[in-house]
Coordinates of N, CA and C in Angstrom, one line a residue:
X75 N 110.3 56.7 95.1 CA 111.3 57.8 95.3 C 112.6 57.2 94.9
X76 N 113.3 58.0 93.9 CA 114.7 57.3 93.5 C 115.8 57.9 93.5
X77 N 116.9 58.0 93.9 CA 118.2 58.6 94.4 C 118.9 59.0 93.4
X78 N 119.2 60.1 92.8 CA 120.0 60.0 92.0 C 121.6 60.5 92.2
X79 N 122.0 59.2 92.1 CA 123.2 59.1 92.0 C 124.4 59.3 90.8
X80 N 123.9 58.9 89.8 CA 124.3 59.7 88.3 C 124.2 60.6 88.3
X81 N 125.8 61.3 87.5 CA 126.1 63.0 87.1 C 125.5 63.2 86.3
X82 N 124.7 62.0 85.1 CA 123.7 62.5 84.1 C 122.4 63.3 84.6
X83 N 121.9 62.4 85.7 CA 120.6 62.7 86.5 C 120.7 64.1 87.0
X84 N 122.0 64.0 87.7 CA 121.5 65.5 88.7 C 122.1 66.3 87.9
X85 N 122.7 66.3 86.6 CA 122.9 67.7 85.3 C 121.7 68.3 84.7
X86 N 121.0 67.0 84.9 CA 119.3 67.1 84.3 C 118.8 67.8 85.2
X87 N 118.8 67.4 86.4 CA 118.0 68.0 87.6 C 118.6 69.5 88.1
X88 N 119.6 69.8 87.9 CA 120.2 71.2 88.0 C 119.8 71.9 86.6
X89 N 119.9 71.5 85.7 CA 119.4 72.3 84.7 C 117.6 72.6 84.8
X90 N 116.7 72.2 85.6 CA 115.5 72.1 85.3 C 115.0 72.8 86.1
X91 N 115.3 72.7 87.4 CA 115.3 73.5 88.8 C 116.5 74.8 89.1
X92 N 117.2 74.7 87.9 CA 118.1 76.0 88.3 C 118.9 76.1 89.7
X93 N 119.3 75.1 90.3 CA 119.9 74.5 91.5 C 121.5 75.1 91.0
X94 N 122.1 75.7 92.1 CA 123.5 76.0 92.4 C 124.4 75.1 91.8
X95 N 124.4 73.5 92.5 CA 124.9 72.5 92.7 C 123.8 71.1 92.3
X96 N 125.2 70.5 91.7 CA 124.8 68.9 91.0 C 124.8 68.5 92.2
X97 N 124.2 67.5 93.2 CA 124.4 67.0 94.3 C 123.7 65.4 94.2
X98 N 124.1 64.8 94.5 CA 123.1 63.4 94.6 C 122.3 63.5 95.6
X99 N 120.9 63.4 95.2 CA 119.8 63.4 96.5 C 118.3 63.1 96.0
X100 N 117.6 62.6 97.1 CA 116.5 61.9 96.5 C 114.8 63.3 96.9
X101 N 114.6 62.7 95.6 CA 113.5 64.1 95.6 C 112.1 63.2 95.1
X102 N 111.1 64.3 95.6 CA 110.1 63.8 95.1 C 109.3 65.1 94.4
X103 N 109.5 66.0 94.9 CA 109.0 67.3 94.1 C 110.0 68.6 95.0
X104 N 110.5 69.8 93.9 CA 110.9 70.5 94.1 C 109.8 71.7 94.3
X105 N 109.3 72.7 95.1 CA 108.3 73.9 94.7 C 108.7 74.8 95.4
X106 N 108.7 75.7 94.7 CA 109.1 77.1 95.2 C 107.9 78.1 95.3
X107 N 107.6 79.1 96.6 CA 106.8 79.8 97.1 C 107.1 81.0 97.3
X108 N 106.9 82.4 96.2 CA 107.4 83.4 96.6 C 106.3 84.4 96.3
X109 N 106.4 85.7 97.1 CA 105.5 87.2 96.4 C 105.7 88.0 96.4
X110 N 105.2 88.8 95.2 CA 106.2 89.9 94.7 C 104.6 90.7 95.3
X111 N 104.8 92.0 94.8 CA 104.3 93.0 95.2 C 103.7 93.7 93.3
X112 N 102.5 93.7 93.2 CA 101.6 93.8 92.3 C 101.3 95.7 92.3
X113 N 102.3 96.4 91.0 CA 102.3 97.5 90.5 C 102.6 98.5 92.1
X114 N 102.1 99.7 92.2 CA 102.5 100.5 93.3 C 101.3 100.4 94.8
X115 N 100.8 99.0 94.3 CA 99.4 99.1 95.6 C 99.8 97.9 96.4
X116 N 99.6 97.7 97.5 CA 100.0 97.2 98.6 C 99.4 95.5 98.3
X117 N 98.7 95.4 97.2 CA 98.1 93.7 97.2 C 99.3 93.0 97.2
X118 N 99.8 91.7 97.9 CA 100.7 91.1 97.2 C 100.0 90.0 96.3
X119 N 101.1 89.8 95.3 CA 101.0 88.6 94.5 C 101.6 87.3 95.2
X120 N 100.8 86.3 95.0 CA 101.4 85.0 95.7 C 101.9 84.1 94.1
X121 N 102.9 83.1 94.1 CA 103.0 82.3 93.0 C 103.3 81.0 93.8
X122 N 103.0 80.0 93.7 CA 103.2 78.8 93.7 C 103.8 78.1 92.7
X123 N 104.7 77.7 92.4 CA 105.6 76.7 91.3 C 105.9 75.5 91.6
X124 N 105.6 74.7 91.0 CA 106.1 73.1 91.5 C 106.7 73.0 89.8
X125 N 108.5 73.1 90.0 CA 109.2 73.0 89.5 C 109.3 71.6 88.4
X126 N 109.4 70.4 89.3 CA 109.7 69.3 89.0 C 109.4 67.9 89.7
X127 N 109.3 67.3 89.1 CA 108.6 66.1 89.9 C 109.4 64.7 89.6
X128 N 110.5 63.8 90.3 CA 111.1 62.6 89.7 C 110.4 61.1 90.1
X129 N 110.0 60.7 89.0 CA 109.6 58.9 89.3 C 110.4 58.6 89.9
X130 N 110.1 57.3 89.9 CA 111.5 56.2 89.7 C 112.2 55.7 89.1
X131 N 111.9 56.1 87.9 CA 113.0 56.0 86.6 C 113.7 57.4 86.0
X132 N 113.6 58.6 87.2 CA 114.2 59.6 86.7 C 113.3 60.5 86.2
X133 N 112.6 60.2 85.4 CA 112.0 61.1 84.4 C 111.1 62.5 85.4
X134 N 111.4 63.6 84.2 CA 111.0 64.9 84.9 C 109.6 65.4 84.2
X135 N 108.7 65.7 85.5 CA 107.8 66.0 84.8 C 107.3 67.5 84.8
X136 N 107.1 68.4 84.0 CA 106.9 69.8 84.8 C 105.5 70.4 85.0
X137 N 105.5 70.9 85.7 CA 103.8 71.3 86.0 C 104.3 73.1 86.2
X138 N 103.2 73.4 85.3 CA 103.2 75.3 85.5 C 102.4 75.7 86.8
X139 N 103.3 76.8 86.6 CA 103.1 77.9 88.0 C 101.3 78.5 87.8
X140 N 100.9 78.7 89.0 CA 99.6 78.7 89.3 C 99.7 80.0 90.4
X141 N 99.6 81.1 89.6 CA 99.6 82.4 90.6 C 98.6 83.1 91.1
X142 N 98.0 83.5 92.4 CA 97.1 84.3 92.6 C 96.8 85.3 92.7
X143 N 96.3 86.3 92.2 CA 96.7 88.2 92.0 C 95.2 88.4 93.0
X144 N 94.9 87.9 94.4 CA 94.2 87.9 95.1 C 94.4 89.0 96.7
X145 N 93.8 89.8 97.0 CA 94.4 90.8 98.3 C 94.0 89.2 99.4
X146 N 95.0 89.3 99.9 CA 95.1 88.5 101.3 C 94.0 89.3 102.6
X147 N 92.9 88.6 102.9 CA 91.8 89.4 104.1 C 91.3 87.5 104.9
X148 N 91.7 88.3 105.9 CA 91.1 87.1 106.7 C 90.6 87.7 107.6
X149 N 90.5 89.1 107.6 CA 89.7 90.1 108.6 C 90.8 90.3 110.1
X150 N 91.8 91.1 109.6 CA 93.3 91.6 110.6 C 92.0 92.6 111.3
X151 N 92.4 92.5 112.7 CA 91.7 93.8 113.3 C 92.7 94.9 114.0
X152 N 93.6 94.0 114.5 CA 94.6 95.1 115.6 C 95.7 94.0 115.6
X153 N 96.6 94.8 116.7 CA 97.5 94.1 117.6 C 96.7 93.9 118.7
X154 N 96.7 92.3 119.3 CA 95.6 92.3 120.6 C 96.5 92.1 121.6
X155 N 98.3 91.6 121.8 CA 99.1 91.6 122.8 C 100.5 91.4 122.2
X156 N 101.3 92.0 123.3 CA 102.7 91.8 122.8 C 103.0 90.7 124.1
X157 N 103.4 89.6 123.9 CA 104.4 88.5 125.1 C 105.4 89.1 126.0
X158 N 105.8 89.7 126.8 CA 107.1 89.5 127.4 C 107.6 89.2 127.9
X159 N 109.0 88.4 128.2 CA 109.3 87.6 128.9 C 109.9 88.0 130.2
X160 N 109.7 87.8 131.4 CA 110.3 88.7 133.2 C 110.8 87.6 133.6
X161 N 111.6 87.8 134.7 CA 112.4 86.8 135.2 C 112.0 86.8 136.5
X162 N 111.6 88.0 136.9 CA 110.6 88.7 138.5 C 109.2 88.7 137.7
X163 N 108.0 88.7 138.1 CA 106.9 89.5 138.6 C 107.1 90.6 138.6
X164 N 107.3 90.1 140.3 CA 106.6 91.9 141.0 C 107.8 92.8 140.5
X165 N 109.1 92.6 140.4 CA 109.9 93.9 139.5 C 109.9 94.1 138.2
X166 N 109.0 93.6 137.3 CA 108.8 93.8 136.2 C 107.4 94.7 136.6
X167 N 106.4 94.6 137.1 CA 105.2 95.2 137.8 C 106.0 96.8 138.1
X168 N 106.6 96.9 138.7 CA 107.2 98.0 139.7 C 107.6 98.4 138.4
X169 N 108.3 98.2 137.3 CA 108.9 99.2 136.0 C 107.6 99.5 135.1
X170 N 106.9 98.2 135.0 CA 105.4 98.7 133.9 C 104.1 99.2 134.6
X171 N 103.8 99.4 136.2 CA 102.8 100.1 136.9 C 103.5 101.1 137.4
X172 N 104.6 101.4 138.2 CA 105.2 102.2 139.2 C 105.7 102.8 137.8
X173 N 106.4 102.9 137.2 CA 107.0 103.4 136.7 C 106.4 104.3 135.4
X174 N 105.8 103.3 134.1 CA 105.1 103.8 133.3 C 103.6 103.8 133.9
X175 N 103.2 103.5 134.4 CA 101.8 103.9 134.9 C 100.7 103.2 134.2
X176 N 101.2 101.9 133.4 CA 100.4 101.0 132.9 C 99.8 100.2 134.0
X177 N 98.1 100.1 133.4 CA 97.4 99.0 134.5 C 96.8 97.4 134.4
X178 N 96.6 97.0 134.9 CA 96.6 95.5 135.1 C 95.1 95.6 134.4
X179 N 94.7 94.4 133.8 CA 93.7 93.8 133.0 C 92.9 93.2 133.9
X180 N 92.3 93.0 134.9 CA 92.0 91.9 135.8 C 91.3 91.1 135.7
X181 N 90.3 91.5 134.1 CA 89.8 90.2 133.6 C 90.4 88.9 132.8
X182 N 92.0 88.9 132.7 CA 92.4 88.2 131.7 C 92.7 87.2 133.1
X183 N 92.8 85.8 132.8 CA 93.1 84.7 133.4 C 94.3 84.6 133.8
X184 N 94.8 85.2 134.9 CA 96.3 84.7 135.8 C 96.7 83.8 136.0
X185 N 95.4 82.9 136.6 CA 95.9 81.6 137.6 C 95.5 80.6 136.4
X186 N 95.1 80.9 135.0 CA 94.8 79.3 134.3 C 96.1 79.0 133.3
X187 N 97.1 79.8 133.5 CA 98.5 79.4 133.1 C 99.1 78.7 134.0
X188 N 100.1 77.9 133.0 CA 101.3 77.3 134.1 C 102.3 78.0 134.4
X189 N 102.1 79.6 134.6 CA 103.5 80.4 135.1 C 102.4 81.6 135.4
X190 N 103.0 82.3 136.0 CA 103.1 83.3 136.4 C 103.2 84.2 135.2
X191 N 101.9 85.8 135.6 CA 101.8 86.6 135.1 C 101.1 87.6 134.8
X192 N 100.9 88.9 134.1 CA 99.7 89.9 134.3 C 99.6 90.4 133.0
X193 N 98.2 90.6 133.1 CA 98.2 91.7 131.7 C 98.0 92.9 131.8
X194 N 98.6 93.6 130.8 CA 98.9 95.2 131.2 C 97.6 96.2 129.9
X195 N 97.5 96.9 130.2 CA 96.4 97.7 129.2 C 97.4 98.8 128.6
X196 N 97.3 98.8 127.3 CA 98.3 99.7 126.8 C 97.3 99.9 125.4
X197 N 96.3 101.2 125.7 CA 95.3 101.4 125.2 C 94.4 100.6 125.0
X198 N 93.9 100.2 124.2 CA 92.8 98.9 123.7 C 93.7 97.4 123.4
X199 N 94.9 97.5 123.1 CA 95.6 96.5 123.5 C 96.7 95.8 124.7
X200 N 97.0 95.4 124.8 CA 97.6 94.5 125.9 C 99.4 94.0 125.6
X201 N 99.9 94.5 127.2 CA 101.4 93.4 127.0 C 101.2 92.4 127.7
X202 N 101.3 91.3 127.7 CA 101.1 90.0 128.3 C 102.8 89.7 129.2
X203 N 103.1 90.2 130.3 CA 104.0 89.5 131.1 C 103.8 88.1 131.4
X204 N 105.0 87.5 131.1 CA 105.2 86.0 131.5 C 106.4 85.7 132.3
X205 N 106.1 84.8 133.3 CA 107.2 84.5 134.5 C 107.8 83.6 133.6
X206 N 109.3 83.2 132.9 CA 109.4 82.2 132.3 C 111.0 82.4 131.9
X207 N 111.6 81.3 132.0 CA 113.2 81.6 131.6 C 113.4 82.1 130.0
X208 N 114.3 82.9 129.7 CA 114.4 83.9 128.6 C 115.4 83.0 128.1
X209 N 115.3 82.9 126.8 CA 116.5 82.4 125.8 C 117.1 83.1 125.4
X210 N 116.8 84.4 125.5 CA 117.8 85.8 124.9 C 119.0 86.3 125.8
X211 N 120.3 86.6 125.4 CA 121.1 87.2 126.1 C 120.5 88.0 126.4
X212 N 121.1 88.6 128.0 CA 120.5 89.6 128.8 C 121.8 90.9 128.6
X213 N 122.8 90.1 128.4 CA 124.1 91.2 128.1 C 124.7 91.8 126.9
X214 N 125.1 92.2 126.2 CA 125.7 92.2 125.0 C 125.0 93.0 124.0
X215 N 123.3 92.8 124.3 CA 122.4 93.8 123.6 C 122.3 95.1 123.1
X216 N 122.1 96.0 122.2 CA 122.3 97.1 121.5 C 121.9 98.2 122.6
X217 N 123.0 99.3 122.7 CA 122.6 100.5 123.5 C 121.3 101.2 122.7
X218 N 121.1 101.3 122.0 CA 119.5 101.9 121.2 C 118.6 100.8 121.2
X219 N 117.7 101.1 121.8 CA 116.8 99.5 121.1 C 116.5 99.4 120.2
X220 N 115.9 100.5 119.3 CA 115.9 100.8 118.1 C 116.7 99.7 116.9
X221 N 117.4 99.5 117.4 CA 118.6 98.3 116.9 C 118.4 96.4 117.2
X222 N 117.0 96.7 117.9 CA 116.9 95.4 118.8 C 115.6 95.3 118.8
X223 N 115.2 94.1 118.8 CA 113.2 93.6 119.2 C 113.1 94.5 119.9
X224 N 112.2 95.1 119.6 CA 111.3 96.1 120.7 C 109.6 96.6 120.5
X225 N 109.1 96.7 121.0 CA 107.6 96.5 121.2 C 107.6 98.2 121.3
X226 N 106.4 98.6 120.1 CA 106.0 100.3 120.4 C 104.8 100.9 120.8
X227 N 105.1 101.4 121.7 CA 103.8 101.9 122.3 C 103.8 103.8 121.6
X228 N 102.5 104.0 121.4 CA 102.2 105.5 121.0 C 101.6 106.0 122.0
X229 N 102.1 107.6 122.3 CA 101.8 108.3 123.8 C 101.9 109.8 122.9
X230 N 101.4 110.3 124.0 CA 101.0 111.5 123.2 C 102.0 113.0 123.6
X231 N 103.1 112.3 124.1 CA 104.0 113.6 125.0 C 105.3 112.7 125.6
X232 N 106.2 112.6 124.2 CA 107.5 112.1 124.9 C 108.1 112.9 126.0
X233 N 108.2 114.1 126.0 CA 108.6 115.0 127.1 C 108.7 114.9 128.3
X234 N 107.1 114.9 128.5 CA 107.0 114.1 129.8 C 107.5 112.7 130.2
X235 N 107.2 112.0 129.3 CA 107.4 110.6 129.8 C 109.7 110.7 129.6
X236 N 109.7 111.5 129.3 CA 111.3 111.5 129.3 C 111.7 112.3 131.0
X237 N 111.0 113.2 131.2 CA 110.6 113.6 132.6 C 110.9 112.4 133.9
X238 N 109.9 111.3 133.4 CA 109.9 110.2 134.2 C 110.9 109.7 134.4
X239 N 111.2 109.2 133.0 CA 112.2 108.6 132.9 C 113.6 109.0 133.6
X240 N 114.5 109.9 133.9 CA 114.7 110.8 134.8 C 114.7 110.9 135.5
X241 N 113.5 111.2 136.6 CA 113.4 110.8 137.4 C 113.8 110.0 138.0
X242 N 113.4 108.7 137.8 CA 113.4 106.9 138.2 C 115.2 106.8 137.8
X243 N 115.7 107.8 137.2 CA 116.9 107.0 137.3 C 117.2 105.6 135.9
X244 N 116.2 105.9 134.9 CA 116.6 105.0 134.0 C 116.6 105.1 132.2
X245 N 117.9 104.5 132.5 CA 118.6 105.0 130.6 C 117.7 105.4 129.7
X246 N 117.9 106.0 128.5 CA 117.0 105.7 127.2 C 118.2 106.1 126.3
X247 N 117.5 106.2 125.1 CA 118.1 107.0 123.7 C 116.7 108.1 123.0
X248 N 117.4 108.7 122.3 CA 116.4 109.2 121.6 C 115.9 108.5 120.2
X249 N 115.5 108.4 118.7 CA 115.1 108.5 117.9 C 116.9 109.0 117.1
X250 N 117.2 108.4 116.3 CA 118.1 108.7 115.5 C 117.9 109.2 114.3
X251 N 116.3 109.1 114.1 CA 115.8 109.9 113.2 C 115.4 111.3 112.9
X252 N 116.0 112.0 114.8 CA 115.1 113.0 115.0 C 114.0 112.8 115.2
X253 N 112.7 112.2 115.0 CA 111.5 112.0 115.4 C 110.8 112.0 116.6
X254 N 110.0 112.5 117.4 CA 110.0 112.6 118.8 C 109.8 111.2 119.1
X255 N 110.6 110.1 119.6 CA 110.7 109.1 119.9 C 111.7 108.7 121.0
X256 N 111.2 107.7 122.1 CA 112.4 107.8 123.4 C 112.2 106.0 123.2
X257 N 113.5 105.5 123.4 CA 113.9 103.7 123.4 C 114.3 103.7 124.5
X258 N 113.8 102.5 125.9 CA 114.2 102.4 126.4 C 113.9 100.8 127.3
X259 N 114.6 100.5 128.1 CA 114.7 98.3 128.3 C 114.3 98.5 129.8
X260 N 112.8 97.9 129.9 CA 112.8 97.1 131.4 C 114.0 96.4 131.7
X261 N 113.5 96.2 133.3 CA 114.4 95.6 133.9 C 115.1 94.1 133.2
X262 N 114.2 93.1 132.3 CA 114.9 91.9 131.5 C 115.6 92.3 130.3
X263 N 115.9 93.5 129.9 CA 116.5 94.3 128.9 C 115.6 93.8 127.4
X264 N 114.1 93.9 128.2 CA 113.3 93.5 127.0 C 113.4 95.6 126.1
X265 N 113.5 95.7 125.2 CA 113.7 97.2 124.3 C 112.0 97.9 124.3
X266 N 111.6 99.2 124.2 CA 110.7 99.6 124.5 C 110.9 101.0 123.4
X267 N 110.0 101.1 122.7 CA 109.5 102.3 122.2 C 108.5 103.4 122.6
X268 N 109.0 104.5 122.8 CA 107.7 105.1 123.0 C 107.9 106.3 121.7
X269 N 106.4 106.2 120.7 CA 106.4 107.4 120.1 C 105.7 108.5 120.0
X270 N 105.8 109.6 119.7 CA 104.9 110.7 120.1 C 103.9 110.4 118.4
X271 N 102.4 110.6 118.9 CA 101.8 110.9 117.8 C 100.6 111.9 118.1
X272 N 100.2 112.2 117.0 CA 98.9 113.2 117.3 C 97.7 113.0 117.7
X273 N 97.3 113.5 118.4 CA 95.6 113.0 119.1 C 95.6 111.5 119.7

């Protein structure tokens, strides 16, 4: 591996790699990984390029791009859980059982973690609460969640669940699209979607 330190070298090397900036720096291969999207059908195109390659005497060698016009399947089935982070348990429980009426999983393993936590059934999939310190501001966060990480759950009657909501005494927004959709933040100001769909 050899440094190049000469303005000849890295003129060469910017010209070959199409680099912003001449910079002196030691390389051993440059490769770029990008995918476009293949006519109006959802396959992507992957390309792999290994731009350039420097000895130790500088010299550039180039190797062509090697693209794969292949549908990506590794066999996706679902979403099987969303993570969320609580700072309480039992008041994170009280907003996603008491409140939305989600139920506990009781087959999933509680006690073989190192923290604290439940899983919740949110149709055939799962939110996984976790007892665990949050790296995210808890303040400062967007009044829509819509605007913010938020995890969507589909229900079949915003109305009611805006009803609830109401009730209990806690914020939301609507859908700024018009869309029957209500956003609204458990107690960790984790953001929450609920959208209305059919059947």
């Amino acid at each position: 591996m050899a440094s190049l330190s000469s303005p000849s070298a890295a003129t060469a090397l910017q010209h070959k790699v199409n680099c912003a900036t001449a910079k002196p720096m030691s390389v051993n291969s440059l490769c770029h990984f990008y995918q476009t999207n293949v006519g109006s059908g959802r396959s992507p195109r992957f390309c792999f390029k290994t731009k350039a390659k420097l000895s130790a005497e500088t010299n550039i060698v180039e190797k062509e791009s090697t693209c794969v016009n292949e549908k990506i399947d590794y066999g996706v089935v679902s979403v099987h859980h969303v993570g969320v982070l609580c700072d309480n348990l039992e008041r994170s429980l009280e907003f996603y059982q008491g409140i939305l009426g989600l139920e506990i999983n009781e087959e999933r393993p509680h006690d073989k973690l190192p923290y604290r936590g439940a899983w919740l059934w949110v149709g055939s999939e799962m939110i996984h609460l976790m007892e665990l310190p949050n790296p995210d501001p808890l303040t400062g966060r967007p009044e829509h969640g819509g605007r913010d990480r938020h995890t969507c759950i589909a229900i079949q009657d915003v109305s009611k669940l805006k009803v609830i909501l109401d009730k209990a005494g806690i914020p939301y927004t609507l859908s700024r699209s018009g869309r029957p959709a209500i956003f609204t933040r458990d107690p960790d100001a984790n953001a929450l979607e609920f959208s209305q769909v059919d059947g």
